[in-house]
């Protein structure tokens, strides 16, 4: 398929502001180490400009910016700066390559917010751009609330910045109030002046549409955040910008095969959960349950997907539930190395559907247990929980476990931020060998979810976990009135299932389908 026309550019640059605008999301606060970790991932993906923070915020913020600026990244590293000279001085103190100079553009911001006038803002902008350029900084001038500004004035303000030496200007839809038509109108006027960036928010759901409208109108750079994290409804998500431009318009931005890894890392450090239906990185983005969809996907991986999951560093996943069909269940069993005849497969499918009809999540462990029962097999466990004790009183929650691993018993304890975390660490310790390494059931905890299934203070909870080792993963759930016990039982049962799968296993069937997605493996 020929790419649709969007822009004359072969490459669109991305400016990532996860470490600044993204951190303005309520509840998100990144340490200097977190900022550096994310910046490294952004740089490895090929992001062109990284706005590392706002140097005027605090000394801790400046330390984070310094770490990123002094890392020797290929990306241009910048700091947010308000329209005051002291912000530029603080940015210089952080050794950044440039500043994103934000000045008021709409009358609401000029008159009400900063109590100034249009003329004063223009004069101040020129003075600050000249000052920054005298100190060899790369400068981008952003007209705050530009989407609601008088367009003639915005054009004059941005033109004055460029004439003073700014490297580029930016159209800012600060409150996500504009539609694609307004964005195209403003971006076209600014692009006639010089290099123009787009900074869009998603309050009306137009974030990505406005990016496309602005690029078509002549802009060449997009501001965004990983996962779209940001204040209110968030910023445009750079992973969505990157994949849409790559697949629909053949326009390069970054290394799209690193997008999933980047999204996972940002989710981990920010604590922002990835919605299952999120494009690119959501758990369901390449998951198939419907029997019709699964059968079609097994025959042709492109049947129900806009692009191969490997494009963004993912793998296809077949999910079992009440919509599952014979082809999907057979593929799932084959991925686990289990052979069934036609009659056995029919019975397994019926039981899977029955579980799904009861609203239950059908995990890998459920599937294997059902199949073992249908075939009349007893499974030899490799990892089994014998005993667990946990305490959460005092300042340091602790837990101890006794496991049977193969033919031996292992006892270990651990500490953590809570009893569940301590239990996980105890399990890890029990699996460590005498040399301090980890044995054949080493693992990564990829997801952990708790649901109360009864009411009251004695509620029974179900804990669902996804564990992976290498390129294999399993999903297991366990229920108990004690959340710590349910958590450890689920993890140990998952480890036991992982131990059955071997180190690598097959990558799925010949059509590229896989029943598991490696998320958070040792290679991440």
Short mmCIF file of C-alpha atoms in Angstrom, two decimals:
data_model
loop_
_atom_site.label_atom_id
_atom_site.label_comp_id
_atom_site.label_asym_id
_atom_site.label_seq_id
_atom_site.Cartn_x
_atom_site.Cartn_y
_atom_site.Cartn_z
CA UNK A 1 0.00 0.00 0.00
CA UNK A 2 1.39 3.39 -0.96
CA UNK A 3 1.70 5.83 1.93
CA UNK A 4 -0.84 8.63 2.09
CA UNK A 5 0.52 12.14 1.51
CA UNK A 6 0.97 14.13 4.72
CA UNK A 7 4.20 16.08 4.59
CA UNK A 8 7.15 16.66 2.28
CA UNK A 9 9.46 15.63 5.12
CA UNK A 10 11.04 12.17 5.17
CA UNK A 11 11.60 12.51 8.90
CA UNK A 12 9.57 14.22 11.60
CA UNK A 13 11.41 15.03 14.80
CA UNK A 14 10.00 14.23 18.23
CA UNK A 15 10.50 16.34 21.33
CA UNK A 16 9.66 14.31 24.40
CA UNK A 17 8.43 16.16 27.46
CA UNK A 18 7.60 13.18 29.68
CA UNK A 19 10.17 14.40 32.21
CA UNK A 20 8.61 17.86 32.40
CA UNK A 21 5.02 18.12 31.16
CA UNK A 22 4.39 14.46 31.91
CA UNK A 23 5.55 14.95 35.49
CA UNK A 24 2.83 17.57 35.93
CA UNK A 25 0.32 14.74 36.02
CA UNK A 26 -1.11 14.58 39.56
CA UNK A 27 0.62 11.91 41.60
CA UNK A 28 3.69 11.62 39.35
CA UNK A 29 7.04 12.66 40.82
CA UNK A 30 10.31 11.40 39.36
CA UNK A 31 13.61 11.13 41.18
CA UNK A 32 16.85 12.18 39.44
CA UNK A 33 17.61 8.47 38.93
CA UNK A 34 14.18 7.94 37.35
CA UNK A 35 14.70 10.86 34.99
CA UNK A 36 18.06 9.54 33.87
CA UNK A 37 16.68 6.04 33.35
CA UNK A 38 13.83 7.28 31.17
CA UNK A 39 16.12 9.66 29.29
CA UNK A 40 18.41 6.77 28.38
CA UNK A 41 15.45 4.83 26.99
CA UNK A 42 14.26 7.86 25.03
CA UNK A 43 17.73 8.38 23.60
CA UNK A 44 18.09 4.71 22.69
CA UNK A 45 14.82 4.98 20.77
CA UNK A 46 16.17 7.95 18.85
CA UNK A 47 14.08 10.78 20.30
CA UNK A 48 15.59 14.00 18.99
CA UNK A 49 14.97 16.41 21.87
CA UNK A 50 14.43 15.56 25.55
CA UNK A 51 12.94 18.25 27.77
CA UNK A 52 14.46 17.01 31.02
CA UNK A 53 12.48 19.19 33.40
CA UNK A 54 11.94 22.71 34.65
CA UNK A 55 15.12 24.06 36.25
CA UNK A 56 13.22 26.75 38.15
CA UNK A 57 11.28 24.15 40.19
CA UNK A 58 13.74 23.02 42.88
CA UNK A 59 17.29 21.92 43.54
CA UNK A 60 16.18 18.29 43.29
CA UNK A 61 14.72 19.00 39.87
CA UNK A 62 17.93 20.70 38.79
CA UNK A 63 19.94 17.67 39.92
CA UNK A 64 17.77 15.45 37.73
CA UNK A 65 18.26 17.74 34.74
CA UNK A 66 22.03 17.84 35.33
CA UNK A 67 22.24 14.06 35.34
CA UNK A 68 20.44 13.86 32.01
CA UNK A 69 22.44 16.74 30.49
CA UNK A 70 25.78 15.25 31.54
CA UNK A 71 25.00 11.72 30.35
CA UNK A 72 26.36 12.38 26.86
CA UNK A 73 23.14 11.49 25.06
CA UNK A 74 22.71 11.95 21.33
CA UNK A 75 19.48 13.85 21.93
CA UNK A 76 19.38 17.59 22.51
CA UNK A 77 18.64 18.06 26.23
CA UNK A 78 16.60 21.10 27.24
CA UNK A 79 14.96 22.75 30.22
CA UNK A 80 11.61 24.49 30.39
CA UNK A 81 12.05 28.21 31.06
CA UNK A 82 9.45 30.85 31.83
CA UNK A 83 9.77 34.34 30.41
CA UNK A 84 12.27 35.49 33.04
CA UNK A 85 16.06 35.66 32.83
CA UNK A 86 16.59 33.74 36.08
CA UNK A 87 15.01 30.63 34.54
CA UNK A 88 17.57 30.73 31.73
CA UNK A 89 20.37 31.16 34.29
CA UNK A 90 19.15 28.12 36.21
CA UNK A 91 19.00 26.13 32.98
CA UNK A 92 22.57 27.17 32.18
CA UNK A 93 23.60 25.95 35.61
CA UNK A 94 22.28 22.51 34.64
CA UNK A 95 24.49 22.29 31.52
CA UNK A 96 21.57 21.78 29.14
CA UNK A 97 21.86 22.20 25.39
CA UNK A 98 18.87 24.48 25.14
CA UNK A 99 15.72 25.96 26.58
CA UNK A 100 12.03 25.77 25.76
CA UNK A 101 11.14 29.40 26.41
CA UNK A 102 7.45 29.74 27.21
CA UNK A 103 5.86 33.18 26.83
CA UNK A 104 2.17 34.15 27.08
CA UNK A 105 0.36 34.36 23.73
CA UNK A 106 -3.37 34.69 24.37
CA UNK A 107 -4.76 37.87 25.91
CA UNK A 108 -6.08 35.75 28.75
CA UNK A 109 -2.49 34.83 29.63
CA UNK A 110 -0.89 38.16 28.72
CA UNK A 111 -3.27 40.37 30.68
CA UNK A 112 -4.85 38.17 33.36
CA UNK A 113 -2.12 35.69 34.18
CA UNK A 114 1.04 37.84 34.02
CA UNK A 115 -0.53 41.33 34.10
CA UNK A 116 1.40 42.56 31.08
CA UNK A 117 0.71 43.87 27.59
CA UNK A 118 1.30 42.53 24.12
CA UNK A 119 4.11 45.02 23.49
CA UNK A 120 5.89 44.15 26.73
CA UNK A 121 5.69 40.42 25.99
CA UNK A 122 7.21 40.90 22.53
CA UNK A 123 10.04 43.04 23.91
CA UNK A 124 10.75 40.59 26.75
CA UNK A 125 10.75 37.64 24.36
CA UNK A 126 13.31 39.29 22.08
CA UNK A 127 15.50 40.17 25.05
CA UNK A 128 15.39 36.64 26.47
CA UNK A 129 16.05 34.93 23.14
CA UNK A 130 19.07 37.16 22.54
CA UNK A 131 20.32 36.43 26.08
CA UNK A 132 19.97 32.66 25.62
CA UNK A 133 21.68 32.73 22.23
CA UNK A 134 24.55 34.76 23.67
CA UNK A 135 25.10 31.81 25.97
CA UNK A 136 25.10 29.34 23.05
CA UNK A 137 21.76 27.74 23.89
CA UNK A 138 19.41 26.14 21.41
CA UNK A 139 16.13 28.06 21.77
CA UNK A 140 12.53 27.17 21.04
CA UNK A 141 9.89 29.84 21.71
CA UNK A 142 6.49 28.53 22.77
CA UNK A 143 3.46 30.81 22.68
CA UNK A 144 1.43 29.58 25.64
CA UNK A 145 -2.28 29.15 24.84
CA UNK A 146 -1.46 29.88 21.21
CA UNK A 147 -4.53 28.04 19.97
CA UNK A 148 -6.71 30.72 21.61
CA UNK A 149 -4.48 33.68 20.76
CA UNK A 150 -5.18 36.42 18.25
CA UNK A 151 -3.48 34.94 15.21
CA UNK A 152 -2.01 38.20 13.93
CA UNK A 153 -0.45 38.88 17.33
CA UNK A 154 0.81 35.29 17.67
CA UNK A 155 2.44 35.58 14.25
CA UNK A 156 4.10 38.83 15.30
CA UNK A 157 5.31 37.38 18.62
CA UNK A 158 6.76 34.23 17.10
CA UNK A 159 8.30 36.17 14.23
CA UNK A 160 10.04 38.48 16.70
CA UNK A 161 11.48 35.42 18.46
CA UNK A 162 12.84 34.01 15.23
CA UNK A 163 14.29 37.37 14.20
CA UNK A 164 16.07 37.53 17.56
CA UNK A 165 17.77 34.22 16.81
CA UNK A 166 15.42 31.50 18.07
CA UNK A 167 15.93 28.15 16.39
CA UNK A 168 12.23 27.40 16.16
CA UNK A 169 8.79 28.34 17.43
CA UNK A 170 5.99 26.15 18.76
CA UNK A 171 2.24 26.13 18.33
CA UNK A 172 0.81 25.36 21.77
CA UNK A 173 -2.70 24.06 22.27
CA UNK A 174 -2.11 24.42 26.02
CA UNK A 175 -5.57 23.44 27.20
CA UNK A 176 -6.49 21.11 24.33
CA UNK A 177 -9.20 23.48 23.15
CA UNK A 178 -8.57 23.47 19.39
CA UNK A 179 -9.75 21.22 16.60
CA UNK A 180 -7.78 20.16 13.51
CA UNK A 181 -9.02 23.07 11.40
CA UNK A 182 -7.79 25.71 13.88
CA UNK A 183 -4.54 23.84 14.33
CA UNK A 184 -3.92 23.73 10.58
CA UNK A 185 -4.67 27.45 10.27
CA UNK A 186 -2.27 28.49 13.02
CA UNK A 187 0.48 26.01 12.14
CA UNK A 188 0.41 27.11 8.51
CA UNK A 189 0.95 30.76 9.46
CA UNK A 190 3.78 29.92 11.85
CA UNK A 191 5.48 27.49 9.44
CA UNK A 192 5.71 30.31 6.92
CA UNK A 193 7.88 32.15 9.45
CA UNK A 194 10.31 29.32 10.22
CA UNK A 195 10.73 25.84 11.79
CA UNK A 196 7.56 25.06 13.77
CA UNK A 197 6.76 22.52 16.47
CA UNK A 198 3.38 21.24 17.67
CA UNK A 199 2.44 20.89 21.35
CA UNK A 200 -1.03 19.35 21.68
CA UNK A 201 -3.15 18.10 24.57
CA UNK A 202 -5.99 15.61 24.46
CA UNK A 203 -8.79 17.32 26.39
CA UNK A 204 -11.17 17.06 23.41
CA UNK A 205 -9.65 13.82 22.14
CA UNK A 206 -8.04 15.72 19.26
CA UNK A 207 -4.40 15.37 20.37
CA UNK A 208 -3.25 13.07 17.58
CA UNK A 209 -5.61 14.51 14.97
CA UNK A 210 -4.18 17.97 15.67
CA UNK A 211 -0.65 16.63 15.23
CA UNK A 212 -1.55 15.30 11.79
CA UNK A 213 -3.29 18.54 10.84
CA UNK A 214 -0.29 20.59 11.98
CA UNK A 215 2.22 18.43 10.11
CA UNK A 216 0.17 18.62 6.95
CA UNK A 217 0.12 22.43 7.37
CA UNK A 218 3.94 22.62 7.48
CA UNK A 219 5.15 21.86 11.03
CA UNK A 220 8.13 19.52 11.33
CA UNK A 221 8.43 18.59 15.02
CA UNK A 222 5.99 17.10 17.54
CA UNK A 223 6.00 17.50 21.32
CA UNK A 224 4.58 14.55 23.22
CA UNK A 225 4.91 12.26 26.21
CA UNK A 226 5.21 8.52 26.56
CA UNK A 227 1.76 7.02 27.27
CA UNK A 228 0.35 10.55 26.89
CA UNK A 229 1.03 11.24 30.58
CA UNK A 230 0.44 14.85 31.54
CA UNK A 231 -1.89 17.25 33.26
CA UNK A 232 -5.67 16.91 32.86
CA UNK A 233 -6.38 14.58 29.90
CA UNK A 234 -2.70 14.40 29.05
CA UNK A 235 -0.48 15.15 26.08
CA UNK A 236 -0.41 13.41 22.73
CA UNK A 237 1.30 10.04 23.13
CA UNK A 238 4.58 9.89 21.22
CA UNK A 239 4.28 6.15 20.65
CA UNK A 240 0.99 6.75 18.84
CA UNK A 241 2.48 9.58 16.81
CA UNK A 242 5.45 7.41 15.84
CA UNK A 243 3.53 4.31 14.78
CA UNK A 244 0.81 6.24 12.92
CA UNK A 245 3.37 8.21 10.90
CA UNK A 246 5.37 5.06 10.20
CA UNK A 247 2.49 2.85 9.12
CA UNK A 248 0.19 5.29 7.34
CA UNK A 249 2.57 7.87 5.88
CA UNK A 250 6.00 6.19 5.69
CA UNK A 251 7.43 9.05 7.75
CA UNK A 252 10.30 8.25 10.11
CA UNK A 253 10.48 9.47 13.69
CA UNK A 254 12.13 7.00 16.07
CA UNK A 255 13.01 3.31 16.33
CA UNK A 256 9.46 1.98 16.61
CA UNK A 257 10.65 -1.47 17.69
CA UNK A 258 11.66 0.07 21.04
CA UNK A 259 8.28 1.70 21.74
CA UNK A 260 6.83 -1.05 23.92
CA UNK A 261 9.93 -1.26 26.07
CA UNK A 262 9.85 2.53 26.47
CA UNK A 263 6.18 2.52 27.46
CA UNK A 264 6.75 -0.21 30.03
CA UNK A 265 9.62 1.69 31.63
CA UNK A 266 7.66 4.93 31.89
CA UNK A 267 4.70 3.07 33.39
CA UNK A 268 7.00 1.56 36.00
CA UNK A 269 8.67 4.79 37.13
CA UNK A 270 5.52 6.93 37.05
CA UNK A 271 3.13 4.37 38.52
CA UNK A 272 0.70 5.10 35.68
CA UNK A 273 -0.99 1.85 34.65
CA UNK A 274 -1.25 1.11 30.94
CA UNK A 275 -4.93 0.72 29.95
CA UNK A 276 -5.47 -2.70 28.35
CA UNK A 277 -7.00 -1.13 25.23
CA UNK A 278 -4.16 1.38 24.78
CA UNK A 279 -2.71 1.49 21.26
CA UNK A 280 0.82 0.10 20.83
CA UNK A 281 1.40 -0.95 24.45
CA UNK A 282 -1.94 -2.06 25.93
CA UNK A 283 -2.28 -5.69 27.00
CA UNK A 284 -5.08 -6.21 24.48
CA UNK A 285 -3.45 -4.43 21.54
CA UNK A 286 -2.40 -7.77 20.03
CA UNK A 287 -4.62 -10.12 22.01
CA UNK A 288 -7.34 -12.24 20.40
CA UNK A 289 -10.11 -14.22 22.09
CA UNK A 290 -12.95 -14.49 19.60
CA UNK A 291 -12.96 -17.87 17.90
CA UNK A 292 -13.43 -16.27 14.47
CA UNK A 293 -10.64 -13.76 15.07
CA UNK A 294 -8.29 -16.36 16.52
CA UNK A 295 -8.85 -18.78 13.65
CA UNK A 296 -8.24 -16.01 11.12
CA UNK A 297 -5.16 -14.77 12.94
CA UNK A 298 -3.65 -18.25 13.07
CA UNK A 299 -4.09 -18.54 9.31
CA UNK A 300 -2.78 -15.04 8.57
CA UNK A 301 -1.25 -12.77 11.21
CA UNK A 302 -2.46 -9.66 9.36
CA UNK A 303 -6.09 -10.77 9.33
CA UNK A 304 -7.14 -8.74 12.41
CA UNK A 305 -4.13 -6.51 13.07
CA UNK A 306 -3.06 -3.24 11.39
CA UNK A 307 0.62 -4.13 11.71
CA UNK A 308 2.71 -7.03 13.08
CA UNK A 309 3.22 -6.82 16.85
CA UNK A 310 6.97 -7.28 16.37
CA UNK A 311 7.00 -3.82 14.77
CA UNK A 312 6.79 -2.22 18.22
CA UNK A 313 8.56 -4.96 20.18
CA UNK A 314 5.48 -7.04 21.02
CA UNK A 315 4.22 -10.56 20.35
CA UNK A 316 0.75 -11.76 19.50
CA UNK A 317 -1.25 -13.24 22.36
CA UNK A 318 -4.21 -15.61 22.20
CA UNK A 319 -6.61 -15.13 25.13
CA UNK A 320 -8.97 -17.81 26.30
CA UNK A 321 -12.52 -17.16 27.46
CA UNK A 322 -16.12 -17.78 26.51
CA UNK A 323 -15.43 -16.61 22.92
CA UNK A 324 -12.56 -19.08 22.44
CA UNK A 325 -12.73 -21.61 19.62
CA UNK A 326 -11.03 -24.90 18.90
CA UNK A 327 -8.22 -23.31 16.89
CA UNK A 328 -7.29 -20.91 19.67
CA UNK A 329 -7.36 -23.53 22.42
CA UNK A 330 -5.36 -25.96 20.30
CA UNK A 331 -2.75 -23.28 19.60
CA UNK A 332 -2.52 -22.39 23.29
CA UNK A 333 -2.01 -26.03 24.26
CA UNK A 334 0.56 -26.51 21.52
CA UNK A 335 2.47 -23.51 22.83
CA UNK A 336 2.62 -25.26 26.20
CA UNK A 337 3.75 -28.49 24.56
CA UNK A 338 0.50 -30.37 25.30
CA UNK A 339 -0.97 -32.79 22.74
CA UNK A 340 -4.71 -33.55 22.70
CA UNK A 341 -6.91 -35.58 20.39
CA UNK A 342 -10.12 -34.20 18.85
CA UNK A 343 -12.40 -35.50 21.60
CA UNK A 344 -10.16 -34.15 24.35
CA UNK A 345 -9.92 -30.80 22.60
CA UNK A 346 -13.70 -30.55 22.38
CA UNK A 347 -14.04 -31.19 26.12
CA UNK A 348 -11.32 -28.68 26.98
CA UNK A 349 -12.98 -26.01 24.82
CA UNK A 350 -16.33 -26.65 26.50
CA UNK A 351 -14.83 -26.24 29.97
CA UNK A 352 -12.96 -23.09 28.96
CA UNK A 353 -16.22 -21.58 27.69
CA UNK A 354 -17.97 -22.60 30.91
CA UNK A 355 -15.38 -20.72 32.96
CA UNK A 356 -15.74 -17.71 30.70
CA UNK A 357 -19.53 -17.76 31.00
CA UNK A 358 -19.10 -17.50 34.78
CA UNK A 359 -17.13 -14.29 34.29
CA UNK A 360 -13.85 -15.92 35.26
CA UNK A 361 -10.55 -15.04 33.67
CA UNK A 362 -9.17 -18.19 32.06
CA UNK A 363 -5.46 -18.24 32.84
CA UNK A 364 -2.70 -20.47 31.51
CA UNK A 365 -2.85 -22.43 34.75
CA UNK A 366 -6.61 -22.93 34.32
CA UNK A 367 -6.13 -24.25 30.80
CA UNK A 368 -3.42 -26.69 31.80
CA UNK A 369 -5.36 -27.87 34.87
CA UNK A 370 -8.47 -28.45 32.75
CA UNK A 371 -6.48 -30.43 30.20
CA UNK A 372 -4.81 -32.53 32.87
CA UNK A 373 -8.23 -33.38 34.30
CA UNK A 374 -9.69 -34.20 30.88
CA UNK A 375 -6.76 -36.49 30.12
CA UNK A 376 -6.72 -37.99 33.62
CA UNK A 377 -3.15 -36.94 34.22
CA UNK A 378 -1.54 -35.98 37.52
CA UNK A 379 1.10 -33.29 37.25
CA UNK A 380 4.43 -33.55 38.99
CA UNK A 381 5.05 -30.16 40.52
CA UNK A 382 8.58 -28.74 40.39
CA UNK A 383 7.90 -25.77 42.68
CA UNK A 384 5.40 -25.96 45.54
CA UNK A 385 4.61 -23.78 48.54
CA UNK A 386 4.74 -25.74 51.78
CA UNK A 387 4.52 -22.98 54.37
CA UNK A 388 4.28 -19.19 54.57
CA UNK A 389 4.39 -16.71 57.42
CA UNK A 390 4.34 -12.93 57.15
CA UNK A 391 4.31 -9.98 59.52
CA UNK A 392 3.62 -6.36 58.73
CA UNK A 393 3.94 -4.78 62.16
CA UNK A 394 6.79 -2.40 62.92
CA UNK A 395 8.83 -0.55 60.34
CA UNK A 396 9.96 -3.50 58.21
CA UNK A 397 7.43 -6.03 56.86
CA UNK A 398 8.96 -9.50 56.66
CA UNK A 399 7.95 -12.88 55.28
CA UNK A 400 9.40 -16.37 55.27
CA UNK A 401 8.57 -19.25 52.95
CA UNK A 402 9.28 -22.94 52.76
CA UNK A 403 9.27 -24.26 49.21
CA UNK A 404 9.79 -27.63 47.65
CA UNK A 405 11.93 -27.17 44.54
CA UNK A 406 12.46 -30.45 42.77
CA UNK A 407 13.49 -32.97 45.42
CA UNK A 408 14.67 -30.48 48.02
CA UNK A 409 13.09 -28.10 50.49
CA UNK A 410 14.24 -24.52 50.67
CA UNK A 411 13.55 -21.98 53.41
CA UNK A 412 14.16 -18.27 53.01
CA UNK A 413 12.95 -14.92 54.26
CA UNK A 414 12.62 -11.48 52.75
CA UNK A 415 11.68 -7.92 53.55
CA UNK A 416 9.76 -5.40 51.49
CA UNK A 417 7.57 -2.33 51.42
CA UNK A 418 4.65 -4.51 52.52
CA UNK A 419 3.94 -8.15 53.35
CA UNK A 420 3.19 -9.05 49.72
CA UNK A 421 6.45 -7.48 48.55
CA UNK A 422 8.28 -9.26 51.38
CA UNK A 423 6.71 -12.57 50.32
CA UNK A 424 7.90 -12.07 46.76
CA UNK A 425 11.43 -11.35 47.96
CA UNK A 426 11.34 -14.46 50.15
CA UNK A 427 10.37 -16.56 47.13
CA UNK A 428 13.21 -15.02 45.12
CA UNK A 429 15.64 -15.78 47.94
CA UNK A 430 14.46 -19.39 48.17
CA UNK A 431 15.16 -19.84 44.47
CA UNK A 432 18.70 -18.41 44.66
CA UNK A 433 21.43 -21.03 44.39
CA UNK A 434 24.47 -21.30 46.64
CA UNK A 435 26.54 -19.03 44.40
CA UNK A 436 24.03 -16.20 44.69
CA UNK A 437 22.63 -16.79 41.22
CA UNK A 438 19.12 -17.84 40.33
CA UNK A 439 18.09 -21.33 39.26
CA UNK A 440 15.95 -22.55 36.40
CA UNK A 441 12.77 -21.02 37.80
CA UNK A 442 14.02 -17.43 37.83
CA UNK A 443 11.28 -14.99 36.90
CA UNK A 444 10.04 -11.44 36.42
CA UNK A 445 6.73 -10.27 37.91
CA UNK A 446 5.11 -8.46 34.99
CA UNK A 447 1.70 -7.64 36.41
CA UNK A 448 -0.13 -8.00 39.69
CA UNK A 449 -3.86 -7.42 40.13
CA UNK A 450 -6.19 -7.86 43.11
CA UNK A 451 -9.98 -8.14 43.08
CA UNK A 452 -12.24 -8.55 46.12
CA UNK A 453 -14.79 -11.22 45.27
CA UNK A 454 -16.82 -11.00 48.49
CA UNK A 455 -17.78 -8.08 50.69
CA UNK A 456 -17.01 -7.20 54.28
CA UNK A 457 -13.84 -7.10 56.34
CA UNK A 458 -13.32 -10.85 55.82
CA UNK A 459 -13.53 -10.52 52.02
CA UNK A 460 -11.99 -13.22 49.88
CA UNK A 461 -9.67 -11.74 47.27
CA UNK A 462 -8.43 -13.08 43.97
CA UNK A 463 -4.87 -12.21 43.01
CA UNK A 464 -3.90 -12.52 39.36
CA UNK A 465 -0.24 -12.43 38.35
CA UNK A 466 1.66 -12.57 35.07
CA UNK A 467 5.18 -13.97 35.40
CA UNK A 468 7.79 -14.36 32.69
CA UNK A 469 11.16 -15.93 32.16
CA UNK A 470 13.04 -15.23 28.98
CA UNK A 471 10.50 -15.23 26.17
CA UNK A 472 7.80 -17.19 28.00
CA UNK A 473 5.08 -15.99 30.34
CA UNK A 474 2.15 -17.46 32.23
CA UNK A 475 -0.91 -16.05 33.96
CA UNK A 476 -2.18 -17.55 37.21
CA UNK A 477 -4.75 -16.54 39.80
CA UNK A 478 -5.40 -17.66 43.39
CA UNK A 479 -8.06 -16.80 45.95
CA UNK A 480 -7.83 -16.54 49.73
CA UNK A 481 -9.04 -14.36 52.59
CA UNK A 482 -5.37 -13.49 53.20
CA UNK A 483 -4.06 -11.29 50.39
CA UNK A 484 -0.44 -12.20 51.15
CA UNK A 485 -1.12 -15.93 50.95
CA UNK A 486 -3.18 -15.53 47.76
CA UNK A 487 -0.33 -13.52 46.23
CA UNK A 488 2.41 -15.98 47.12
CA UNK A 489 0.34 -19.00 46.11
CA UNK A 490 -0.38 -17.41 42.72
CA UNK A 491 3.30 -16.58 42.19
CA UNK A 492 4.51 -20.03 43.20
CA UNK A 493 1.91 -21.75 41.01
CA UNK A 494 2.99 -19.54 38.10
CA UNK A 495 6.63 -20.41 38.75
CA UNK A 496 5.75 -24.07 38.69
CA UNK A 497 4.06 -23.65 35.33
CA UNK A 498 7.07 -21.70 34.02
CA UNK A 499 9.37 -24.52 35.09
CA UNK A 500 7.40 -26.87 32.82
CA UNK A 501 7.93 -24.68 29.78
CA UNK A 502 11.72 -24.85 29.62
CA UNK A 503 14.01 -21.92 29.02
CA UNK A 504 12.92 -20.78 25.60
CA UNK A 505 10.42 -23.04 23.92
CA UNK A 506 8.95 -22.39 20.51
CA UNK A 507 8.15 -18.87 19.42
CA UNK A 508 4.61 -19.91 18.53
CA UNK A 509 3.31 -21.61 15.43
CA UNK A 510 4.40 -21.11 11.86
CA UNK A 511 2.08 -18.17 11.42
CA UNK A 512 3.75 -16.26 14.21
CA UNK A 513 0.99 -16.63 16.79
CA UNK A 514 1.95 -16.98 20.43
CA UNK A 515 -0.12 -17.54 23.54
CA UNK A 516 2.22 -15.48 25.69
CA UNK A 517 3.81 -12.08 25.53
CA UNK A 518 7.28 -11.56 27.07
CA UNK A 519 6.97 -8.43 29.16
CA UNK A 520 9.68 -7.50 31.59
CA UNK A 521 12.06 -10.35 30.80
CA UNK A 522 15.67 -10.38 31.86
CA UNK A 523 16.63 -8.75 28.57
CA UNK A 524 14.52 -5.64 29.25
#
